Short mmCIF file of C-alpha atoms and ligand atoms in Angstrom, two decimals:
data_model
loop_
_atom_site.label_atom_id
_atom_site.label_comp_id
_atom_site.label_asym_id
_atom_site.label_seq_id
_atom_site.Cartn_x
_atom_site.Cartn_y
_atom_site.Cartn_z
CA MET X 6 -91.13 -55.42 86.21
CA LYS X 7 -90.24 -51.73 86.13
CA VAL X 8 -88.60 -50.39 82.97
CA LEU X 9 -86.62 -47.20 82.28
CA VAL X 10 -86.32 -45.62 78.82
CA ILE X 11 -83.51 -43.09 78.35
CA GLY X 12 -84.12 -40.14 76.00
CA LYS X 13 -86.75 -37.55 75.20
CA GLY X 14 -87.75 -37.77 71.54
CA GLY X 15 -90.40 -39.42 69.40
CA ARG X 16 -88.47 -42.70 69.35
CA GLU X 17 -88.47 -42.78 73.15
CA HIS X 18 -92.21 -42.05 73.31
CA ALA X 19 -92.82 -44.97 70.95
CA LEU X 20 -90.59 -47.21 73.14
CA VAL X 21 -92.42 -46.15 76.33
CA TRP X 22 -95.81 -46.74 74.67
CA LYS X 23 -94.82 -50.17 73.36
CA LEU X 24 -93.07 -51.38 76.54
CA ALA X 25 -96.06 -50.28 78.64
CA GLN X 26 -98.26 -52.72 76.67
CA SER X 27 -96.33 -55.71 77.97
CA PRO X 28 -98.31 -57.62 80.60
CA ARG X 29 -94.99 -58.15 82.36
CA VAL X 30 -94.43 -54.44 82.85
CA GLU X 31 -95.74 -52.75 85.96
CA ARG X 32 -94.46 -49.25 85.26
CA VAL X 33 -92.39 -47.44 82.61
CA PHE X 34 -90.20 -44.45 83.48
CA CYS X 35 -88.56 -42.10 80.99
CA ALA X 36 -85.49 -39.92 81.65
CA PRO X 37 -85.93 -37.07 80.98
CA GLY X 38 -88.92 -37.69 78.65
CA ASN X 39 -91.42 -35.26 77.11
CA ALA X 40 -95.11 -34.43 77.54
CA GLY X 41 -96.10 -37.64 75.71
CA THR X 42 -93.93 -40.02 77.73
CA ALA X 43 -95.53 -38.46 80.84
CA ILE X 44 -98.94 -39.62 79.55
CA ASP X 45 -97.94 -43.22 78.71
CA GLY X 46 -95.36 -43.48 81.50
CA THR X 47 -93.68 -41.44 84.24
CA ASN X 48 -90.96 -38.87 83.62
CA VAL X 49 -87.83 -38.58 85.73
CA PRO X 50 -85.84 -35.33 85.35
CA ILE X 51 -82.40 -36.87 84.76
CA ASP X 52 -80.13 -36.02 81.82
CA VAL X 53 -79.32 -38.87 79.41
CA ASN X 54 -75.58 -38.50 80.10
CA ASP X 55 -75.77 -38.31 83.90
CA PHE X 56 -74.88 -41.97 84.43
CA ASP X 57 -74.48 -41.73 88.21
CA ALA X 58 -77.91 -40.20 88.70
CA LEU X 59 -79.46 -42.77 86.33
CA VAL X 60 -77.82 -45.64 88.21
CA ALA X 61 -78.98 -44.22 91.56
CA PHE X 62 -82.54 -44.01 90.23
CA VAL X 63 -82.44 -47.55 88.80
CA LYS X 64 -81.24 -48.93 92.13
CA LYS X 65 -83.74 -46.94 94.19
CA GLU X 66 -86.73 -47.95 92.04
CA GLY X 67 -85.60 -51.52 91.43
CA ILE X 68 -85.71 -51.10 87.62
CA GLY X 69 -85.39 -54.50 85.90
CA LEU X 70 -84.59 -53.27 82.39
CA THR X 71 -83.14 -50.05 80.97
CA VAL X 72 -83.51 -49.26 77.25
CA VAL X 73 -81.32 -46.56 75.70
CA GLY X 74 -82.84 -44.44 72.91
CA PRO X 75 -80.19 -41.98 71.64
CA GLU X 76 -76.62 -42.51 70.42
CA ASP X 77 -74.87 -40.07 72.73
CA PRO X 78 -75.04 -42.04 76.01
CA LEU X 79 -74.23 -45.24 74.06
CA ALA X 80 -71.11 -43.64 72.57
CA ARG X 81 -70.10 -42.49 76.07
CA GLY X 82 -70.33 -46.03 77.44
CA ILE X 83 -73.60 -46.13 79.40
CA VAL X 84 -73.99 -49.85 78.69
CA ASP X 85 -70.50 -50.69 80.03
CA HIS X 86 -71.22 -48.53 83.09
CA PHE X 87 -74.49 -50.34 83.89
CA GLN X 88 -73.03 -53.78 83.18
CA ARG X 89 -70.13 -53.21 85.56
CA LEU X 90 -72.76 -52.70 88.25
CA GLU X 91 -74.70 -55.77 87.05
CA LEU X 92 -77.71 -53.71 85.99
CA ARG X 93 -79.68 -54.95 82.99
CA ILE X 94 -79.54 -52.62 80.00
CA PHE X 95 -80.27 -53.01 76.29
CA GLY X 96 -77.81 -51.49 73.80
CA PRO X 97 -74.26 -51.85 72.45
CA SER X 98 -71.07 -51.32 74.46
CA LYS X 99 -69.00 -48.19 73.93
CA GLU X 100 -66.62 -50.03 71.60
CA ALA X 101 -69.49 -51.50 69.55
CA ALA X 102 -71.24 -48.10 69.40
CA ARG X 103 -68.21 -46.77 67.48
CA LEU X 104 -69.96 -48.14 64.39
CA GLU X 105 -72.06 -44.99 64.66
CA ALA X 106 -69.85 -42.69 66.76
CA SER X 107 -66.94 -42.75 64.30
CA LYS X 108 -67.68 -42.75 60.60
CA VAL X 109 -63.98 -43.37 59.90
CA PHE X 110 -64.03 -46.47 62.13
CA SER X 111 -67.17 -47.77 60.49
CA LYS X 112 -65.97 -47.18 56.91
CA LYS X 113 -62.65 -48.90 57.65
CA LEU X 114 -64.49 -51.85 59.17
CA MET X 115 -66.69 -52.04 56.06
CA ARG X 116 -63.63 -51.96 53.83
CA HIS X 117 -61.98 -54.80 55.77
CA ALA X 118 -65.17 -56.88 55.90
CA ASP X 119 -65.85 -56.23 52.20
CA VAL X 120 -69.22 -54.61 52.89
CA PRO X 121 -70.50 -52.63 49.88
CA THR X 122 -70.21 -48.88 50.52
CA ALA X 123 -69.15 -45.73 48.63
CA ASP X 124 -65.40 -45.33 47.92
CA PHE X 125 -63.85 -42.97 50.43
CA MET X 126 -60.75 -41.16 51.64
CA VAL X 127 -59.94 -40.02 55.19
CA PHE X 128 -58.31 -36.62 55.89
CA GLU X 129 -56.83 -35.11 59.03
CA HIS X 130 -55.88 -31.71 57.59
CA PRO X 131 -58.11 -29.21 55.76
CA GLU X 132 -55.36 -28.38 53.25
CA THR X 133 -54.92 -31.95 51.99
CA ALA X 134 -58.70 -32.43 51.97
CA ARG X 135 -59.14 -29.29 49.86
CA ASN X 136 -56.43 -30.32 47.44
CA TYR X 137 -58.10 -33.68 47.02
CA VAL X 138 -61.42 -31.98 46.26
CA TYR X 139 -59.76 -29.85 43.57
CA THR X 140 -58.34 -32.97 41.96
CA ARG X 141 -61.89 -34.31 41.66
CA GLU X 142 -62.83 -31.46 39.32
CA TYR X 143 -63.05 -32.64 35.79
CA VAL X 144 -61.48 -30.60 33.07
CA VAL X 145 -62.09 -30.95 29.39
CA LEU X 146 -58.75 -31.31 27.58
CA ASP X 147 -58.79 -31.93 23.84
CA ASN X 148 -62.43 -33.03 24.23
CA LYS X 149 -61.40 -35.63 26.80
CA THR X 150 -62.58 -35.38 30.41
CA VAL X 151 -59.77 -35.84 32.91
CA HIS X 152 -59.25 -35.14 36.58
CA TYR X 153 -57.47 -31.86 37.13
CA PRO X 154 -54.37 -32.59 39.18
CA PHE X 155 -52.99 -29.09 39.97
CA PRO X 156 -54.93 -27.24 42.64
CA LYS X 157 -53.19 -23.86 42.45
CA MET X 158 -53.98 -22.75 38.88
CA GLN X 159 -55.97 -19.57 38.39
CA VAL X 160 -59.64 -19.96 37.49
CA VAL X 161 -61.55 -17.44 35.35
CA THR X 162 -65.23 -17.41 34.47
CA GLU X 163 -66.47 -16.23 31.07
CA ASP X 164 -70.17 -16.37 30.12
CA GLY X 165 -70.81 -18.65 33.08
CA VAL X 166 -68.20 -21.20 31.96
CA LYS X 167 -65.18 -21.76 34.19
CA TYR X 168 -61.67 -22.02 32.73
CA LEU X 169 -58.29 -22.83 34.24
CA VAL X 170 -55.48 -20.56 33.14
CA HIS X 171 -52.30 -22.45 32.27
CA PRO X 172 -49.47 -20.90 34.37
CA VAL X 173 -46.91 -21.00 31.55
CA ASN X 174 -48.65 -20.43 28.21
CA GLY X 175 -51.78 -18.67 29.58
CA LYS X 176 -54.09 -21.01 27.63
CA LYS X 177 -57.58 -21.42 28.99
CA ILE X 178 -58.81 -24.94 29.77
CA LYS X 179 -62.53 -25.52 30.25
CA ILE X 180 -63.63 -26.95 33.61
CA GLY X 181 -66.43 -29.48 33.44
CA ASP X 182 -68.81 -30.69 36.15
CA PRO X 183 -67.01 -31.92 39.26
CA GLU X 184 -67.36 -35.47 40.49
CA PRO X 185 -70.22 -35.48 42.98
CA LEU X 186 -68.82 -35.82 46.50
CA VAL X 187 -70.10 -36.12 50.05
CA VAL X 188 -68.10 -34.61 52.92
CA LYS X 189 -68.68 -36.02 56.43
CA ALA X 190 -67.45 -35.18 59.92
CA ASP X 191 -66.03 -38.28 61.62
CA GLY X 192 -67.86 -37.92 64.93
CA LEU X 193 -71.44 -37.52 66.14
CA ALA X 194 -73.08 -34.34 64.88
CA ALA X 195 -76.80 -34.98 65.47
CA GLY X 196 -77.27 -35.89 61.80
CA LYS X 197 -75.91 -32.52 60.65
CA GLY X 198 -72.26 -33.30 59.89
CA VAL X 199 -72.94 -34.65 56.39
CA PHE X 200 -72.72 -32.44 53.30
CA VAL X 201 -73.97 -33.78 49.99
CA CYS X 202 -72.09 -31.38 47.70
CA ASP X 203 -73.19 -29.98 44.37
CA GLY X 204 -69.80 -28.64 43.40
CA THR X 205 -66.25 -27.94 44.44
CA SER X 206 -67.09 -24.77 46.34
CA ASP X 207 -69.73 -26.66 48.35
CA ALA X 208 -67.16 -29.31 49.26
CA VAL X 209 -64.53 -26.71 50.15
CA SER X 210 -67.00 -24.89 52.37
CA ALA X 211 -68.01 -28.18 54.06
CA ILE X 212 -64.35 -28.86 54.89
CA GLU X 213 -64.05 -25.33 56.27
CA ARG X 214 -67.17 -25.70 58.44
CA ILE X 215 -66.22 -29.11 59.83
CA MET X 216 -62.43 -28.79 60.26
CA THR X 217 -61.59 -25.11 60.51
CA ARG X 218 -64.63 -23.58 62.15
CA GLU X 219 -65.24 -26.79 64.13
CA GLU X 220 -69.01 -26.30 63.88
CA PHE X 221 -69.64 -29.81 65.17
CA GLY X 222 -67.02 -29.65 67.92
CA ARG X 223 -63.28 -30.19 67.88
CA GLU X 224 -63.37 -33.96 68.31
CA ALA X 225 -66.12 -34.70 65.73
CA GLY X 226 -64.32 -32.57 63.13
CA ARG X 227 -60.74 -33.69 63.76
CA ARG X 228 -61.02 -36.10 60.84
CA ILE X 229 -63.29 -36.08 57.81
CA LEU X 230 -64.38 -38.53 55.18
CA ILE X 231 -64.79 -37.58 51.57
CA GLU X 232 -66.74 -40.14 49.65
CA LYS X 233 -68.32 -40.65 46.27
CA ARG X 234 -71.91 -39.64 45.99
CA LEU X 235 -74.18 -42.62 45.36
CA GLN X 236 -77.34 -42.45 43.29
CA GLY X 237 -80.46 -44.38 44.17
CA GLU X 238 -83.25 -44.63 46.70
CA GLU X 239 -82.60 -44.85 50.43
CA VAL X 240 -83.96 -47.45 52.81
CA SER X 241 -83.39 -47.97 56.54
CA LEU X 242 -82.77 -51.57 57.52
CA LEU X 243 -82.75 -52.30 61.20
CA ALA X 244 -81.83 -55.59 62.84
CA LEU X 245 -81.80 -56.90 66.37
CA VAL X 246 -78.39 -58.38 66.99
CA ALA X 247 -77.02 -60.52 69.82
CA GLY X 248 -74.22 -63.04 69.58
CA ARG X 249 -74.43 -64.52 66.09
CA THR X 250 -78.16 -63.97 65.76
CA ILE X 251 -79.48 -61.27 63.45
CA ILE X 252 -83.23 -60.65 63.33
CA MET X 253 -84.12 -58.18 60.60
CA LEU X 254 -86.96 -55.75 61.20
CA PRO X 255 -89.17 -54.77 58.24
CA PRO X 256 -87.68 -52.19 55.82
CA THR X 257 -88.53 -48.56 56.55
CA GLN X 258 -88.03 -45.38 54.57
CA ASP X 259 -87.09 -42.10 56.23
CA HIS X 260 -87.48 -38.66 54.62
CA LYS X 261 -84.32 -36.75 55.56
CA ARG X 262 -84.82 -33.46 53.74
CA ALA X 263 -86.92 -30.68 55.25
CA LEU X 264 -89.19 -30.02 52.25
CA ASP X 265 -91.44 -31.94 49.86
CA GLY X 266 -89.78 -33.68 46.93
CA ASP X 267 -86.57 -34.19 48.98
CA LYS X 268 -85.70 -30.50 48.79
CA GLY X 269 -84.19 -28.33 51.53
CA SER X 270 -81.67 -29.13 54.25
CA ASN X 271 -80.94 -32.50 55.81
CA THR X 272 -82.86 -33.01 59.06
CA GLY X 273 -83.05 -35.78 61.66
CA GLY X 274 -85.97 -37.15 59.61
CA MET X 275 -89.32 -35.60 58.63
CA GLY X 276 -91.34 -38.81 58.48
CA ALA X 277 -91.13 -42.52 57.81
CA TYR X 278 -93.25 -45.44 56.70
CA CYS X 279 -93.02 -49.18 57.07
CA PRO X 280 -92.82 -51.53 55.24
CA ALA X 281 -91.06 -49.72 52.37
CA PRO X 282 -91.47 -51.53 49.02
CA ILE X 283 -87.94 -50.45 47.97
CA GLY X 284 -86.78 -53.08 50.50
CA LYS X 285 -87.74 -55.91 48.14
CA PRO X 286 -87.03 -59.49 49.31
CA GLU X 287 -83.95 -59.70 47.06
CA VAL X 288 -82.58 -56.42 48.48
CA LEU X 289 -83.11 -57.77 52.00
CA ASP X 290 -81.36 -61.04 51.12
CA VAL X 291 -78.33 -59.24 49.70
CA ALA X 292 -78.26 -56.84 52.68
CA SER X 293 -78.39 -59.71 55.12
CA ARG X 294 -75.64 -61.68 53.36
CA ASP X 295 -73.32 -58.84 52.31
CA VAL X 296 -73.95 -56.22 54.99
CA PHE X 297 -75.27 -57.54 58.31
CA VAL X 298 -73.53 -60.93 58.49
CA PRO X 299 -70.01 -59.69 57.64
CA THR X 300 -70.38 -56.63 59.91
CA VAL X 301 -71.59 -58.63 62.92
CA HIS X 302 -68.80 -61.17 62.38
CA ALA X 303 -66.14 -58.50 61.98
CA MET X 304 -67.23 -56.95 65.28
CA ARG X 305 -67.03 -60.35 66.99
CA ARG X 306 -63.59 -61.00 65.53
CA ARG X 307 -62.25 -57.78 67.00
CA ARG X 308 -63.71 -58.88 70.35
CA THR X 309 -66.19 -56.03 70.41
CA PRO X 310 -69.38 -57.95 69.65
CA PHE X 311 -72.44 -55.90 68.78
CA ARG X 312 -75.54 -56.33 70.88
CA GLY X 313 -78.51 -54.07 70.27
CA ILE X 314 -80.19 -52.54 67.26
CA LEU X 315 -77.90 -52.33 64.25
CA TYR X 316 -79.35 -49.85 61.79
CA ALA X 317 -77.93 -49.73 58.26
CA GLY X 318 -78.81 -46.69 56.16
CA LEU X 319 -78.64 -48.12 52.63
CA MET X 320 -78.68 -46.64 49.16
CA VAL X 321 -80.29 -49.07 46.74
CA THR X 322 -78.14 -48.40 43.66
CA SER X 323 -78.15 -49.99 40.22
CA HIS X 324 -75.28 -52.15 41.54
CA GLY X 325 -77.24 -53.32 44.59
CA PRO X 326 -77.55 -51.95 48.13
CA LYS X 327 -74.62 -49.97 49.56
CA VAL X 328 -74.19 -48.77 53.13
CA LEU X 329 -74.38 -45.00 53.70
CA GLU X 330 -73.96 -45.25 57.44
CA TYR X 331 -74.48 -47.39 60.52
CA ASN X 332 -76.43 -46.35 63.56
CA CYS X 333 -76.37 -48.34 66.77
CA ARG X 334 -79.95 -47.76 67.98
CA PHE X 335 -83.53 -47.46 66.77
CA GLY X 336 -84.01 -44.76 64.12
CA ASP X 337 -86.05 -41.67 64.82
CA PRO X 338 -88.65 -41.41 63.24
CA GLU X 339 -88.31 -45.02 61.94
CA ALA X 340 -89.03 -46.42 65.44
CA GLN X 341 -92.52 -44.90 65.44
CA PRO X 342 -94.02 -46.81 62.45
CA VAL X 343 -91.94 -49.94 63.23
CA LEU X 344 -93.05 -50.19 66.86
CA MET X 345 -96.63 -49.36 65.91
CA ARG X 346 -96.61 -52.57 63.81
CA LEU X 347 -94.74 -54.83 66.25
CA LYS X 348 -96.97 -57.45 67.87
CA THR X 349 -94.37 -59.48 69.78
CA ASP X 350 -93.85 -58.41 73.40
CA LEU X 351 -90.89 -55.99 73.22
CA VAL X 352 -89.75 -56.78 76.77
CA ASP X 353 -89.41 -60.48 75.88
CA VAL X 354 -87.39 -59.61 72.77
CA LEU X 355 -85.01 -57.18 74.47
CA GLU X 356 -84.47 -59.59 77.36
CA ALA X 357 -83.71 -62.43 74.96
CA ALA X 358 -81.07 -60.20 73.32
CA ILE X 359 -79.49 -59.29 76.66
CA GLU X 360 -79.41 -62.96 77.71
CA ASP X 361 -78.05 -64.21 74.36
CA ARG X 362 -81.25 -66.15 73.66
CA LEU X 363 -82.27 -64.20 70.56
CA ASP X 364 -82.05 -67.39 68.48
CA ILE X 365 -85.51 -68.36 69.83
CA TYR X 366 -86.86 -65.87 67.29
CA ALA X 367 -84.52 -66.89 64.47
CA GLU X 368 -86.83 -69.39 62.80
CA HIS X 369 -90.11 -67.46 62.72
CA GLY X 370 -88.93 -63.88 63.24
CA LEU X 371 -91.00 -61.39 65.19
CA GLU X 372 -94.75 -61.00 64.73
CA TRP X 373 -95.94 -57.95 62.80
CA ASP X 374 -99.25 -56.26 62.12
CA GLN X 375 -99.69 -56.79 58.37
CA ARG X 376 -100.97 -53.24 57.94
CA PRO X 377 -98.54 -50.51 56.87
CA ALA X 378 -97.80 -47.56 59.17
CA VAL X 379 -96.96 -43.96 58.29
CA CYS X 380 -95.41 -41.37 60.61
CA VAL X 381 -95.56 -37.67 59.66
CA VAL X 382 -93.28 -35.39 61.69
CA MET X 383 -94.81 -32.04 62.57
CA ALA X 384 -91.89 -29.66 63.03
CA ALA X 385 -91.46 -26.12 64.29
CA GLY X 386 -91.17 -23.54 61.48
CA GLY X 387 -87.50 -22.95 60.64
CA TYR X 388 -86.29 -26.43 61.71
CA PRO X 389 -83.53 -27.67 61.14
CA ASP X 390 -82.20 -24.11 61.49
CA LYS X 391 -83.45 -21.60 64.05
CA PHE X 392 -86.94 -22.25 65.42
CA GLU X 393 -89.17 -21.06 68.26
CA LYS X 394 -90.03 -23.05 71.37
CA GLY X 395 -92.83 -22.62 73.89
CA ASN X 396 -95.84 -22.35 71.55
CA PRO X 397 -99.05 -24.05 72.73
CA ILE X 398 -100.25 -27.12 70.80
CA THR X 399 -103.98 -27.68 70.27
CA GLY X 400 -106.04 -30.53 68.84
CA LEU X 401 -103.99 -33.40 70.30
CA GLU X 402 -106.99 -35.09 71.90
CA LYS X 403 -109.13 -34.90 68.75
CA ALA X 404 -106.30 -36.40 66.70
CA ALA X 405 -105.71 -39.17 69.24
CA ALA X 406 -109.41 -40.12 69.07
CA LEU X 407 -109.09 -41.13 65.38
CA PRO X 408 -108.97 -44.91 64.85
CA ASP X 409 -105.49 -46.49 64.51
CA VAL X 410 -103.75 -43.17 65.09
CA LYS X 411 -101.09 -42.55 67.71
CA VAL X 412 -99.56 -39.12 68.18
CA PHE X 413 -96.03 -39.63 69.46
CA HIS X 414 -94.50 -36.59 71.12
CA ALA X 415 -90.95 -35.51 70.32
CA GLY X 416 -90.14 -31.89 71.27
CA THR X 417 -92.96 -31.14 73.73
CA ARG X 418 -93.28 -30.25 77.39
CA GLN X 419 -96.15 -29.83 79.76
CA GLN X 420 -96.80 -26.54 81.53
CA GLY X 421 -99.83 -26.63 83.81
CA THR X 422 -102.61 -28.00 81.62
CA ASP X 423 -100.95 -26.82 78.37
CA ILE X 424 -98.66 -28.80 76.09
CA LEU X 425 -96.00 -26.57 74.53
CA THR X 426 -93.53 -27.04 71.68
CA ASP X 427 -90.03 -27.71 73.01
CA GLY X 428 -87.90 -28.80 70.05
CA GLY X 429 -87.51 -28.77 66.27
CA ARG X 430 -89.31 -32.01 65.65
CA VAL X 431 -92.46 -31.58 67.75
CA LEU X 432 -94.72 -34.58 67.03
CA GLY X 433 -94.65 -37.85 65.09
CA VAL X 434 -98.23 -38.37 63.97
CA THR X 435 -98.47 -42.10 63.20
CA ALA X 436 -101.28 -44.17 61.69
CA LEU X 437 -101.95 -47.72 60.58
CA GLY X 438 -104.11 -48.43 57.53
CA THR X 439 -105.26 -51.42 55.51
CA THR X 440 -103.18 -49.99 52.67
CA LEU X 441 -100.30 -47.53 52.63
CA GLU X 442 -102.67 -45.02 51.05
CA GLN X 443 -105.14 -45.37 53.91
CA ALA X 444 -102.37 -45.09 56.52
CA ARG X 445 -101.24 -41.88 54.81
CA THR X 446 -104.76 -40.47 54.68
CA ARG X 447 -105.29 -41.19 58.37
CA ALA X 448 -101.97 -39.70 59.43
CA TYR X 449 -102.68 -36.52 57.43
CA GLU X 450 -106.24 -36.28 58.79
CA ALA X 451 -104.76 -36.34 62.27
CA CYS X 452 -102.14 -33.70 61.36
CA ALA X 453 -104.91 -31.42 60.07
CA LEU X 454 -106.57 -31.48 63.50
CA ILE X 455 -103.40 -30.41 65.32
CA SER X 456 -102.06 -26.89 65.32
CA PHE X 457 -99.30 -24.78 66.78
CA LYS X 458 -97.66 -21.55 65.61
CA ASN X 459 -95.64 -22.00 62.38
CA ALA X 460 -96.22 -25.77 62.32
CA HIS X 461 -94.61 -27.32 59.28
CA TYR X 462 -94.79 -30.83 57.85
CA ARG X 463 -94.10 -32.59 54.57
CA ARG X 464 -97.12 -33.63 52.52
CA ASP X 465 -95.37 -36.42 50.65
CA ILE X 466 -94.44 -38.91 53.37
CA GLY X 467 -94.88 -42.42 51.96
CA LEU X 468 -95.57 -41.18 48.44
CA LYS X 469 -92.57 -43.02 46.97
CA GLY X 470 -93.87 -46.23 48.53
CA LEU X 471 -97.28 -45.62 47.02
CA GLN X 472 -95.81 -45.01 43.57
CA ALA X 473 -93.71 -48.19 43.85
CA THR X 474 -96.80 -50.23 44.76
CA GLU X 475 -98.68 -48.86 41.77
CA GLU X 476 -95.91 -49.72 39.30
P1 AMP C 513 -75.37 -40.31 56.88
O1 AMP C 513 -75.57 -39.61 58.22
O2 AMP C 513 -73.98 -40.75 56.63
O3 AMP C 513 -76.42 -41.37 56.62
O4 AMP C 513 -75.74 -39.20 55.80
C1 AMP C 513 -76.95 -38.47 55.87
C2 AMP C 513 -77.61 -38.44 54.53
O5 AMP C 513 -76.71 -37.91 53.55
C3 AMP C 513 -77.98 -39.81 54.00
O6 AMP C 513 -79.21 -40.25 54.48
C4 AMP C 513 -78.01 -39.56 52.51
O7 AMP C 513 -79.20 -38.92 52.14
C5 AMP C 513 -76.89 -38.60 52.32
N1 AMP C 513 -75.63 -39.30 51.97
C6 AMP C 513 -74.67 -39.74 52.81
N2 AMP C 513 -73.67 -40.36 52.14
C7 AMP C 513 -74.00 -40.34 50.84
C8 AMP C 513 -73.38 -40.83 49.64
N3 AMP C 513 -72.19 -41.43 49.64
N4 AMP C 513 -74.04 -40.62 48.48
C9 AMP C 513 -75.22 -39.98 48.44
N5 AMP C 513 -75.86 -39.50 49.53
C10 AMP C 513 -75.27 -39.66 50.72
N1 LIG C 514 -83.80 -41.15 61.02
C1 LIG C 514 -82.40 -41.22 61.01
C2 LIG C 514 -81.77 -41.59 62.26
O1 LIG C 514 -82.42 -41.98 63.21
O2 LIG C 514 -80.56 -41.51 62.35
#
């Protein structure tokens, strides 16, 4: 069988690499792909959103299975488009992909299905959103902390302490710490439309950037969510879903911030490891019962059943796991360590999902390498803000020669015999080890052999998992 993977990042390289291992697969194509997918498969220069050109290619080559990597073509209905033409494709329909494409849709669905998630409000106008944020500021009145309900009072600062000035009697009222909030654009924003705010001015500026300046586009910023900030440790839980069947994949932990110790800006993900000990069996049981089952059923009830990878970003709080967001596809970089550990033939699994036969795996689950895997993302200096492209990468072959190491390409392209950087996240250096510590050591040994100008990577990928295992 010939297979086509759509996308060009590290997740897609991992998919190409894994699918190519199936004895049933004759050839794997990737559209448009990167320098790595050209090594493990064959690149086709077609954009992920050019459905007509993709269909023409699939028909011409006689592709038997198409696998979609990124959210954008899913949200635009690539699966519906292929299915109308009776072409086999793995992923959710446009309506089902709204679980990721609209945060307002997904939060409302969670509320109706009673899925644990942070309390939230939806706003369509910046003014009302701002006023709400002001009402979340605490003030200290007669030694009691209350929400401040009047947004238009004057604020003065004396010795670093903020006071509200009463409009009638001129009395000063001390302002305490605001309630921690998170402001989110409704639509897709490549992981950048979420602002975890430290104070009122942060939240006000997030509203301004999303709704007024429309930094993430008019449509994505038409509505916003303001939700309570949750405290805890994050875990990514992915499940294969088709019909009523839900097959959970092992828990993975992403590292969203750019710098060590979870400092710096939010990125698409700077590294991941699997399995993550924070996903304890009891957390997985609760997530399955209270998150996946009610969500899958709610989608069926609205006649938009979900078929594909349902990815729940969870915060494990002191009151149990709560959903931060849904994605409707494999995570990136989560896919790299997960697929490195998967032993079951991926083509068989994806076909079973497409044909509503996923229940054949329900009893025993999928087969996994027992060894942990760690993926360290090597990024271009400056990412997630401005970064350079086109710098040559050296040491890839030496790194690839290390045992149980696979260097997945993300933002790379080939030029003659050179491999050049071509994106913010450049490589996902992934290793298996007998222990998490050994997997980490191997991944970092491989990173040390690779260089490109201003290369930057976190040194603490998997460290939380290691500390949890030691406890
Ligand atoms: P999202 O794209 O919704 O998953 O948000 C991106 C990141 O922002 C998450 O991985 C969290 O680190 C953080 N985040 C989102 N929502 C919340 C929340 N309610 N409380 C705390 N952190 C959050
Ligand atoms: N690593 C986060 C994501 O794929 O959305």
